[in-house]
Coordinates of N, CA and C in Angstrom, one line a residue:
Chain A
D1 N 11.5 19.1 -23.6 CA 11.0 19.1 -22.2 C 11.9 18.2 -21.4
A2 N 12.1 18.6 -20.1 CA 12.9 17.8 -19.2 C 12.1 16.6 -18.9
K3 N 12.8 15.4 -18.7 CA 12.1 14.2 -18.5 C 12.1 13.8 -17.1
T4 N 11.1 12.9 -16.8 CA 11.0 12.4 -15.4 C 11.1 10.8 -15.5
T5 N 11.6 10.2 -14.4 CA 11.7 8.8 -14.4 C 11.1 8.3 -13.1
Q6 N 10.2 7.4 -13.2 CA 9.4 6.8 -12.1 C 9.4 5.3 -12.2
P7 N 9.4 4.7 -11.0 CA 9.2 3.2 -11.1 C 7.9 2.8 -11.7
N8 N 7.9 1.7 -12.4 CA 6.7 1.3 -13.1 C 5.5 1.0 -12.1
S9 N 5.9 0.4 -11.0 CA 4.8 0.0 -10.1 C 5.3 -0.1 -8.7
M10 N 4.4 0.1 -7.7 CA 4.7 0.0 -6.3 C 3.5 -0.6 -5.6
E11 N 3.8 -1.2 -4.5 CA 2.7 -1.8 -3.7 C 2.8 -1.2 -2.3
S12 N 1.6 -1.1 -1.7 CA 1.5 -0.6 -0.3 C 0.4 -1.3 0.4
N13 N 0.5 -1.4 1.7 CA -0.6 -1.9 2.6 C -1.4 -0.7 3.0
E14 N -2.7 -1.0 3.1 CA -3.6 0.0 3.5 C -3.2 0.6 4.9
E15 N -3.5 1.9 5.0 CA -3.1 2.6 6.3 C -1.7 2.9 6.5
E16 N -0.8 2.4 5.6 CA 0.6 2.6 5.6 C 1.0 3.9 4.8
P17 N 2.1 4.6 5.2 CA 2.5 5.7 4.3 C 3.1 5.1 3.0
V18 N 3.0 5.9 2.0 CA 3.6 5.5 0.7 C 4.5 6.7 0.2
H19 N 5.7 6.3 -0.3 CA 6.6 7.3 -0.8 C 6.8 7.0 -2.3
L20 N 6.3 7.8 -3.2 CA 6.5 7.6 -4.6 C 7.6 8.5 -5.1
P21 N 8.7 7.9 -5.6 CA 9.8 8.7 -6.1 C 9.7 9.1 -7.5
C22 N 10.4 10.2 -7.8 CA 10.5 10.7 -9.2 C 11.9 11.4 -9.4
N23 N 12.6 10.9 -10.4 CA 13.9 11.5 -10.7 C 13.7 12.5 -11.9
H24 N 14.3 13.6 -11.8 CA 14.2 14.6 -12.9 C 15.5 15.4 -12.9
S25 N 16.6 14.7 -13.3 CA 17.9 15.2 -13.2 C 18.2 16.4 -14.2
T26 N 17.4 16.5 -15.2 CA 17.6 17.6 -16.2 C 16.7 18.8 -16.0
I27 N 16.1 18.8 -14.8 CA 15.1 19.9 -14.5 C 15.8 21.3 -14.6
S28 N 15.1 22.3 -15.1 CA 15.6 23.6 -15.2 C 15.2 24.4 -14.0
G29 N 15.8 25.5 -13.8 CA 15.5 26.3 -12.6 C 14.1 26.8 -12.5
T30 N 13.4 26.9 -13.6 CA 12.0 27.4 -13.6 C 11.0 26.4 -13.8
D31 N 11.3 25.1 -13.9 CA 10.3 24.0 -14.0 C 9.6 23.8 -12.7
Y32 N 8.3 23.8 -12.8 CA 7.5 23.3 -11.6 C 7.3 21.8 -11.6
I33 N 7.3 21.2 -10.5 CA 7.0 19.8 -10.4 C 5.6 19.6 -10.0
H34 N 4.9 18.9 -10.9 CA 3.5 18.6 -10.7 C 3.3 17.1 -10.5
W35 N 2.3 16.7 -9.7 CA 1.8 15.3 -9.7 C 0.3 15.3 -10.0
Y36 N 0.0 14.3 -10.8 CA -1.4 14.0 -11.1 C -1.5 12.5 -10.9
R37 N -2.8 12.1 -10.7 CA -3.0 10.7 -10.6 C -4.2 10.3 -11.4
Q38 N -4.3 9.1 -11.8 CA -5.4 8.6 -12.7 C -6.0 7.4 -12.0
L39 N -7.2 7.5 -11.5 CA -7.9 6.4 -10.9 C -8.4 5.5 -12.1
P40 N -8.7 4.3 -11.8 CA -9.2 3.4 -12.9 C -10.4 3.9 -13.6
S41 N -10.4 4.0 -14.9 CA -11.6 4.4 -15.7 C -11.9 5.9 -15.5
Q42 N -11.0 6.7 -15.0 CA -11.3 8.1 -14.8 C -10.2 8.9 -15.5
G43 N -10.5 10.2 -15.7 CA -9.5 11.1 -16.1 C -8.5 11.4 -15.0
P44 N -7.3 11.9 -15.4 CA -6.3 12.3 -14.4 C -6.9 13.4 -13.5
E45 N -6.4 13.5 -12.3 CA -6.7 14.5 -11.4 C -5.4 15.1 -10.7
Y46 N -5.5 16.4 -10.5 CA -4.3 17.1 -9.9 C -4.2 16.6 -8.4
V47 N -2.9 16.4 -8.1 CA -2.6 16.1 -6.7 C -1.9 17.2 -5.9
I48 N -0.8 17.7 -6.5 CA 0.0 18.7 -5.8 C 1.1 19.2 -6.7
H49 N 1.6 20.4 -6.4 CA 2.8 20.9 -7.2 C 3.7 21.7 -6.3
G50 N 4.9 21.8 -6.7 CA 5.9 22.6 -6.0 C 7.0 23.1 -6.9
L51 N 7.8 24.0 -6.4 CA 8.9 24.6 -7.1 C 10.2 24.2 -6.4
T52 N 10.4 24.7 -5.2 CA 11.6 24.4 -4.4 C 11.3 23.9 -3.0
S53 N 10.3 24.4 -2.4 CA 10.0 24.0 -1.0 C 9.1 22.9 -1.0
N54 N 9.2 22.1 0.1 CA 8.2 21.1 0.4 C 6.8 21.6 0.5
V55 N 5.8 20.9 0.1 CA 4.4 21.3 0.0 C 3.5 20.3 0.7
N56 N 2.5 20.8 1.3 CA 1.5 19.9 1.9 C 0.1 20.3 1.4
N57 N -0.8 19.4 1.1 CA -2.2 19.7 1.0 C -3.0 18.6 1.5
R58 N -4.3 18.6 1.3 CA -5.2 17.6 2.0 C -5.0 16.3 1.4
M59 N -4.4 16.2 0.2 CA -4.3 14.9 -0.5 C -2.9 14.2 -0.2
A60 N -1.9 15.1 -0.1 CA -0.5 14.5 -0.1 C 0.5 15.5 0.3
S61 N 1.7 15.1 0.4 CA 2.9 16.0 0.6 C 3.9 15.8 -0.5
L62 N 4.6 16.8 -0.8 CA 5.6 16.7 -1.8 C 6.9 17.2 -1.2
A63 N 7.9 16.3 -1.3 CA 9.2 16.6 -0.8 C 10.1 16.7 -1.9
I64 N 10.8 17.9 -2.0 CA 11.7 18.2 -3.2 C 13.1 18.2 -2.7
A65 N 14.0 17.5 -3.4 CA 15.4 17.5 -3.0 C 16.0 18.8 -3.1
E66 N 17.0 19.1 -2.3 CA 17.6 20.4 -2.3 C 18.2 20.8 -3.7
D67 N 18.7 19.8 -4.4 CA 19.2 20.1 -5.8 C 18.1 20.0 -6.8
R68 N 16.9 19.7 -6.4 CA 15.7 19.6 -7.3 C 15.8 18.5 -8.3
K69 N 16.7 17.7 -8.2 CA 16.8 16.6 -9.2 C 16.0 15.4 -8.9
S70 N 15.3 15.4 -7.8 CA 14.3 14.4 -7.5 C 13.3 14.9 -6.6
S71 N 12.2 14.2 -6.5 CA 11.1 14.6 -5.6 C 10.4 13.3 -5.2
T72 N 9.6 13.4 -4.1 CA 8.9 12.3 -3.6 C 7.5 12.7 -3.2
L73 N 6.5 12.0 -3.8 CA 5.1 12.2 -3.4 C 4.8 11.3 -2.2
I74 N 4.3 11.9 -1.1 CA 4.0 11.1 0.1 C 2.5 11.1 0.3
L75 N 2.0 9.9 0.4 CA 0.6 9.7 0.8 C 0.7 9.2 2.2
H76 N 0.2 9.9 3.2 CA 0.5 9.6 4.6 C -0.2 8.3 5.1
R77 N -1.4 8.0 4.6 CA -2.0 6.8 5.0 C -2.8 6.3 3.8
A78 N -2.2 5.3 3.0 CA -2.8 4.9 1.8 C -4.1 4.2 2.1
T79 N -5.1 4.4 1.2 CA -6.4 3.7 1.3 C -6.6 3.0 0.0
L80 N -7.5 2.1 -0.1 CA -7.8 1.4 -1.3 C -8.1 2.3 -2.5
R81 N -8.7 3.5 -2.1 CA -9.1 4.5 -3.1 C -8.0 5.2 -3.6
D82 N -6.8 5.0 -3.1 CA -5.6 5.7 -3.6 C -4.9 4.8 -4.7
A83 N -5.4 3.7 -5.0 CA -4.9 2.8 -6.0 C -5.1 3.5 -7.4
A84 N -4.0 3.9 -8.0 CA -4.1 4.7 -9.3 C -2.7 4.7 -9.9
V85 N -2.6 5.3 -11.1 CA -1.3 5.6 -11.7 C -1.0 7.0 -11.4
Y86 N 0.2 7.2 -10.8 CA 0.7 8.5 -10.3 C 1.7 9.1 -11.3
Y87 N 1.5 10.2 -11.8 CA 2.4 10.9 -12.8 C 3.1 12.0 -12.2
C88 N 4.4 12.1 -12.4 CA 5.2 13.2 -12.0 C 5.5 14.0 -13.3
I89 N 5.2 15.2 -13.3 CA 5.3 16.0 -14.6 C 6.0 17.3 -14.3
L90 N 6.9 17.7 -15.2 CA 7.6 19.0 -15.1 C 6.9 20.0 -16.0
R91 N 6.6 21.2 -15.5 CA 6.0 22.2 -16.2 C 6.9 23.4 -16.4
D92 N 7.3 23.6 -17.6 CA 8.1 24.7 -18.0 C 7.2 25.9 -18.2
P93 N 7.5 27.1 -17.6 CA 6.7 28.3 -17.8 C 6.6 28.6 -19.3
G94 N 7.6 28.3 -20.1 CA 7.5 28.6 -21.5 C 6.5 27.8 -22.2
T95 N 6.1 26.7 -21.7 CA 5.2 25.8 -22.4 C 4.1 25.3 -21.4
A96 N 3.7 26.3 -20.6 CA 2.9 25.9 -19.4 C 1.6 25.3 -19.8
S97 N 1.2 25.5 -21.0 CA -0.1 24.9 -21.4 C 0.0 23.3 -21.4
K98 N 1.2 22.8 -21.5 CA 1.3 21.4 -21.8 C 1.5 20.6 -20.5
L99 N 0.8 19.5 -20.4 CA 1.1 18.4 -19.4 C 1.7 17.3 -20.2
T100 N 3.0 17.1 -20.1 CA 3.7 16.0 -20.8 C 3.8 14.8 -19.8
F101 N 2.9 13.9 -20.0 CA 2.9 12.7 -19.0 C 4.0 11.7 -19.4
G102 N 4.6 11.3 -18.3 CA 5.6 10.1 -18.5 C 4.8 8.8 -18.3
T103 N 5.5 7.8 -18.0 CA 4.9 6.5 -17.9 C 4.2 6.3 -16.5
G104 N 4.6 7.1 -15.5 CA 3.9 7.0 -14.2 C 4.2 5.8 -13.4
T105 N 3.7 5.8 -12.2 CA 3.9 4.6 -11.3 C 2.5 4.1 -10.9
R106 N 2.3 2.8 -11.2 CA 1.0 2.2 -10.8 C 1.1 1.8 -9.4
L107 N 0.3 2.4 -8.5 CA 0.3 2.1 -7.1 C -0.9 1.1 -6.8
Q108 N -0.5 -0.1 -6.2 CA -1.4 -1.0 -5.7 C -1.5 -0.9 -4.2
V109 N -2.7 -0.9 -3.7 CA -2.9 -0.9 -2.2 C -3.7 -2.1 -1.8
T110 N -3.1 -2.8 -0.9 CA -3.8 -4.0 -0.4 C -4.2 -4.0 1.0
L111 N -5.1 -4.8 1.4 CA -5.6 -4.8 2.8 C -4.5 -5.4 3.7
Chain B
D1 N -22.1 20.9 -8.8 CA -20.6 21.1 -8.8 C -20.1 21.5 -10.2
A2 N -19.1 22.4 -10.2 CA -18.5 22.7 -11.4 C -17.7 21.5 -11.9
M3 N -17.8 21.3 -13.3 CA -17.2 20.1 -13.8 C -16.9 20.1 -15.3
V4 N -16.2 19.0 -15.7 CA -16.0 18.8 -17.1 C -16.7 17.6 -17.5
I5 N -17.6 17.7 -18.5 CA -18.5 16.6 -18.9 C -18.1 16.2 -20.3
Q6 N -18.1 14.9 -20.5 CA -17.8 14.3 -21.8 C -18.9 13.4 -22.2
N7 N -19.4 13.6 -23.4 CA -20.4 12.7 -24.0 C -20.0 12.3 -25.4
P8 N -20.3 11.0 -25.7 CA -20.8 10.0 -24.8 C -19.5 9.4 -24.1
R9 N -19.7 8.6 -23.1 CA -18.6 7.9 -22.4 C -18.0 6.8 -23.3
Y10 N -18.8 6.2 -24.1 CA -18.4 5.1 -25.0 C -18.9 5.4 -26.4
Q11 N -18.0 5.4 -27.4 CA -18.4 5.6 -28.7 C -17.9 4.5 -29.6
V12 N -18.7 4.0 -30.5 CA -18.3 3.0 -31.4 C -18.5 3.6 -32.8
T13 N -17.5 3.5 -33.7 CA -17.6 3.9 -35.0 C -17.0 2.9 -36.0
Q14 N -17.2 3.1 -37.2 CA -16.7 2.2 -38.2 C -15.4 2.8 -38.8
F15 N -14.6 2.0 -39.3 CA -13.3 2.4 -40.0 C -13.7 3.4 -41.1
G16 N -13.1 4.6 -41.0 CA -13.3 5.6 -42.0 C -14.6 6.5 -41.9
K17 N -15.4 6.2 -40.9 CA -16.6 6.9 -40.7 C -16.4 8.1 -39.7
P18 N -16.6 9.3 -40.1 CA -16.3 10.5 -39.3 C -17.1 10.4 -37.9
V19 N -16.4 10.8 -36.9 CA -17.0 10.8 -35.6 C -16.6 12.1 -34.8
T20 N -17.6 12.5 -34.0 CA -17.4 13.7 -33.2 C -17.6 13.4 -31.7
L21 N -16.6 13.8 -30.9 CA -16.7 13.7 -29.5 C -16.9 15.1 -28.9
S22 N -17.7 15.1 -27.8 CA -18.1 16.4 -27.2 C -17.5 16.5 -25.8
C23 N -17.3 17.8 -25.5 CA -16.9 18.1 -24.1 C -17.5 19.5 -23.7
S24 N -18.0 19.5 -22.5 CA -18.5 20.8 -22.0 C -18.0 21.0 -20.6
Q25 N -18.0 22.3 -20.2 CA -17.5 22.6 -18.9 C -18.3 23.7 -18.3
T26 N -18.4 23.6 -16.9 CA -19.2 24.6 -16.2 C -18.2 25.4 -15.3
L27 N -16.9 25.3 -15.6 CA -15.9 26.0 -14.8 C -15.6 27.4 -15.3
N28 N -16.1 27.7 -16.5 CA -15.9 29.0 -17.2 C -14.4 29.2 -17.4
H29 N -13.6 28.2 -17.7 CA -12.2 28.3 -17.9 C -12.0 28.7 -19.4
N30 N -10.9 29.4 -19.6 CA -10.7 29.9 -21.0 C -9.8 28.9 -21.8
V31 N -9.3 27.9 -21.2 CA -8.5 27.0 -21.9 C -9.1 25.6 -21.9
M32 N -9.2 25.0 -23.1 CA -9.7 23.6 -23.2 C -8.7 22.8 -24.0
Y33 N -8.5 21.5 -23.5 CA -7.5 20.6 -24.1 C -8.2 19.3 -24.5
W34 N -7.6 18.7 -25.5 CA -7.9 17.3 -25.9 C -6.6 16.5 -25.8
Y35 N -6.8 15.4 -25.1 CA -5.7 14.4 -25.0 C -6.2 13.1 -25.5
Q36 N -5.2 12.3 -26.1 CA -5.5 10.9 -26.5 C -4.7 10.0 -25.6
Q37 N -5.4 9.0 -25.1 CA -4.7 8.0 -24.2 C -5.0 6.6 -24.8
K38 N -4.0 6.0 -25.4 CA -4.1 4.6 -25.8 C -3.9 3.6 -24.7
S39 N -4.3 2.4 -24.9 CA -4.3 1.4 -23.9 C -3.0 1.3 -23.2
S40 N -2.9 1.3 -21.9 CA -1.7 1.1 -21.1 C -0.7 2.2 -21.4
Q41 N -1.1 3.3 -22.0 CA -0.1 4.4 -22.2 C -0.6 5.7 -21.4
A42 N 0.3 6.6 -21.4 CA 0.0 7.9 -20.7 C -0.8 8.8 -21.7
P43 N -1.5 9.7 -21.2 CA -2.2 10.7 -22.0 C -1.2 11.5 -22.8
K44 N -1.7 11.9 -24.1 CA -0.8 12.7 -25.0 C -1.6 13.8 -25.5
L45 N -1.1 15.0 -25.4 CA -1.9 16.2 -25.8 C -2.0 16.3 -27.3
L46 N -3.2 16.5 -27.8 CA -3.4 16.6 -29.2 C -3.4 18.1 -29.6
F47 N -4.2 18.9 -28.9 CA -4.3 20.4 -29.2 C -5.0 21.0 -28.0
H48 N -5.0 22.4 -28.0 CA -5.7 23.1 -27.0 C -6.2 24.4 -27.6
Y49 N -7.3 24.9 -27.0 CA -7.8 26.2 -27.3 C -7.5 27.2 -26.1
Y50 N -7.0 28.3 -26.5 CA -7.0 29.4 -25.5 C -8.0 30.4 -26.0
D51 N -9.1 30.4 -25.3 CA -10.3 31.2 -25.8 C -10.6 30.6 -27.2
K52 N -10.5 31.5 -28.3 CA -10.8 31.0 -29.6 C -9.5 30.6 -30.4
D53 N -8.4 30.8 -29.8 CA -7.1 30.6 -30.5 C -6.8 29.1 -30.4
F54 N -6.6 28.5 -31.5 CA -6.4 27.0 -31.6 C -4.9 26.8 -31.7
N55 N -4.4 25.8 -30.9 CA -3.0 25.5 -30.8 C -2.8 24.0 -31.0
N56 N -2.3 23.6 -32.1 CA -2.1 22.2 -32.5 C -0.7 21.8 -32.1
E57 N -0.6 20.5 -31.6 CA 0.7 19.9 -31.3 C 1.3 19.5 -32.6
A58 N 2.6 19.6 -32.7 CA 3.3 19.4 -34.0 C 3.0 18.0 -34.6
D59 N 2.9 17.0 -33.7 CA 2.8 15.7 -34.2 C 1.3 15.1 -34.2
T60 N 0.4 16.0 -34.1 CA -1.0 15.6 -34.1 C -1.4 15.4 -35.6
P61 N -1.9 14.2 -35.9 CA -2.3 14.0 -37.3 C -3.4 14.9 -37.8
D62 N -3.4 15.2 -39.1 CA -4.4 16.0 -39.8 C -5.8 15.5 -39.7
N63 N -5.9 14.2 -39.4 CA -7.1 13.5 -39.3 C -7.9 14.0 -38.1
F64 N -7.3 14.7 -37.2 CA -7.9 15.2 -36.0 C -8.1 16.7 -36.1
Q65 N -9.4 17.1 -35.8 CA -9.7 18.5 -35.9 C -10.5 18.8 -34.6
S66 N -10.6 20.1 -34.4 CA -11.4 20.5 -33.2 C -12.1 21.8 -33.5
R67 N -13.2 22.0 -32.7 CA -14.0 23.2 -32.8 C -14.4 23.6 -31.4
R68 N -14.4 24.9 -31.3 CA -14.9 25.5 -30.0 C -15.8 26.6 -30.3
P69 N -17.1 26.3 -30.3 CA -18.1 27.4 -30.7 C -18.3 28.4 -29.6
N70 N -18.1 28.1 -28.4 CA -18.2 29.0 -27.3 C -17.3 28.6 -26.1
T71 N -17.4 29.3 -25.0 CA -16.5 29.0 -23.9 C -16.8 27.6 -23.3
S72 N -18.0 27.2 -23.3 CA -18.4 26.0 -22.6 C -18.2 24.7 -23.3
F73 N -18.2 24.8 -24.7 CA -18.1 23.6 -25.5 C -16.9 23.5 -26.3
C74 N -16.4 22.2 -26.5 CA -15.4 21.9 -27.4 C -15.6 20.5 -28.0
F75 N -15.3 20.4 -29.3 CA -15.6 19.2 -30.0 C -14.3 18.6 -30.6
L76 N -14.1 17.3 -30.6 CA -13.0 16.7 -31.3 C -13.6 15.9 -32.5
D77 N -13.2 16.2 -33.7 CA -13.7 15.6 -34.9 C -12.5 14.7 -35.4
I78 N -12.9 13.4 -35.7 CA -11.9 12.5 -36.3 C -12.5 12.2 -37.7
R79 N -11.8 12.7 -38.7 CA -12.4 12.7 -40.1 C -12.5 11.4 -40.7
S80 N -11.5 10.5 -40.5 CA -11.5 9.2 -41.1 C -10.8 8.3 -40.1
P81 N -11.6 7.8 -39.1 CA -10.9 7.0 -38.0 C -10.3 5.7 -38.5
G82 N -9.1 5.5 -38.1 CA -8.5 4.2 -38.4 C -8.4 3.4 -37.1
L83 N -8.0 2.1 -37.3 CA -8.0 1.2 -36.1 C -7.0 1.7 -35.1
G84 N -6.0 2.4 -35.5 CA -5.0 3.0 -34.6 C -5.5 4.2 -33.8
D85 N -6.7 4.7 -34.1 CA -7.3 5.8 -33.4 C -8.2 5.4 -32.2
A86 N -8.3 4.1 -32.0 CA -9.1 3.6 -30.9 C -8.3 3.9 -29.6
A87 N -9.0 4.6 -28.7 CA -8.3 5.1 -27.5 C -9.3 5.8 -26.6
M88 N -8.8 6.2 -25.5 CA -9.6 7.1 -24.6 C -9.3 8.5 -25.0
Y89 N -10.3 9.3 -25.1 CA -10.1 10.7 -25.4 C -10.5 11.6 -24.2
L90 N -9.6 12.3 -23.7 CA -9.8 13.1 -22.5 C -9.8 14.6 -22.8
C91 N -10.8 15.2 -22.3 CA -11.0 16.7 -22.4 C -10.5 17.3 -21.0
A92 N -9.9 18.4 -21.1 CA -9.4 19.0 -19.8 C -9.6 20.5 -20.0
T93 N -9.6 21.2 -18.8 CA -9.7 22.7 -18.9 C -8.8 23.3 -17.8
S94 N -8.4 24.5 -18.1 CA -7.7 25.3 -17.1 C -7.9 26.7 -17.3
S95 N -7.6 27.5 -16.2 CA -8.0 28.9 -16.3 C -7.0 29.8 -17.1
E96 N -5.8 29.3 -17.3 CA -4.8 30.1 -18.1 C -3.7 29.1 -18.6
T97 N -3.2 29.5 -19.8 CA -2.1 28.6 -20.2 C -0.7 29.1 -19.7
S98 N -0.6 30.4 -19.4 CA 0.7 30.9 -19.1 C 1.2 30.8 -17.7
V99 N 0.3 30.2 -16.9 CA 0.7 30.1 -15.5 C 1.1 28.6 -15.2
P100 N 2.3 28.3 -14.9 CA 2.7 26.9 -14.8 C 2.3 26.3 -13.5
T101 N 1.6 27.0 -12.6 CA 1.0 26.4 -11.4 C -0.4 26.0 -11.5
N102 N -1.1 26.5 -12.6 CA -2.5 26.2 -12.7 C -2.8 24.7 -13.0
E103 N -3.7 24.1 -12.3 CA -4.0 22.8 -12.5 C -5.0 22.6 -13.7
Q104 N -5.0 21.4 -14.3 CA -5.9 21.1 -15.3 C -7.0 20.2 -14.7
F105 N -8.2 20.4 -15.1 CA -9.4 19.6 -14.7 C -9.8 18.7 -15.8
F106 N -9.8 17.4 -15.6 CA -10.1 16.5 -16.6 C -11.5 16.0 -16.5
G107 N -12.1 15.7 -17.7 CA -13.3 14.9 -17.7 C -13.1 13.4 -17.6
P108 N -14.2 12.6 -17.6 CA -14.0 11.2 -17.4 C -13.5 10.5 -18.6
G109 N -13.5 11.2 -19.8 CA -13.1 10.5 -21.0 C -14.2 9.9 -21.8
T110 N -13.9 9.8 -23.1 CA -14.8 9.0 -24.0 C -13.9 7.9 -24.6
R111 N -14.3 6.7 -24.4 CA -13.6 5.5 -25.0 C -14.1 5.3 -26.4
L112 N -13.2 5.4 -27.4 CA -13.6 5.2 -28.8 C -13.1 3.9 -29.3
T113 N -14.1 3.1 -29.8 CA -13.8 1.9 -30.5 C -14.0 2.0 -32.0
V114 N -13.1 1.5 -32.8 CA -13.2 1.6 -34.2 C -13.3 0.2 -34.8
L115 N -14.4 -0.1 -35.5 CA -14.6 -1.5 -36.0 C -14.2 -1.6 -37.4

């Protein structure tokens, strides 16, 4: 499976935008980029996914580099409830059943 | 609300004593997964069911088994728990395995302690 690299941790102030980067230089042409997050003491939850184009939903935006070797999850206004571990995951259609979690980025949000 | 339910949330067992963890879902999804998450680590897939078809990950120890008696329920059996099996066990569901865009829905997890 293609690997992702994320910073171990990031900090943000409440109400500020947060940009969470992910590098995936070995991504294949058919890999989808997924983001999940795991709030404290909870199971992971889906955030967003994309293939080539930038994507927006009610939770976040996903910006994908033109060469697809990196992507950025954007939380437009961080709140305390966004404090979580954010996982960037590549999903290969051939093994689409699997979510192979990397180490993720632990986001701290402060007042 | 449609959801994934795991019982119990906390389970304590003794070294070597078999234990069963339960998962149920009201989403009517045909795929159910079990993940293991050790402290400060990322979740790791153990196996999944596509309907009644069982799919084991190559590195899942034989000590871990699973049963899916119907669409709604799935069980994780640990035949002889060791201290290294202490972890959070996460159940998840999705509507298809073959679609790389489908999201997985996770339950809150069962934290297993082995004494």
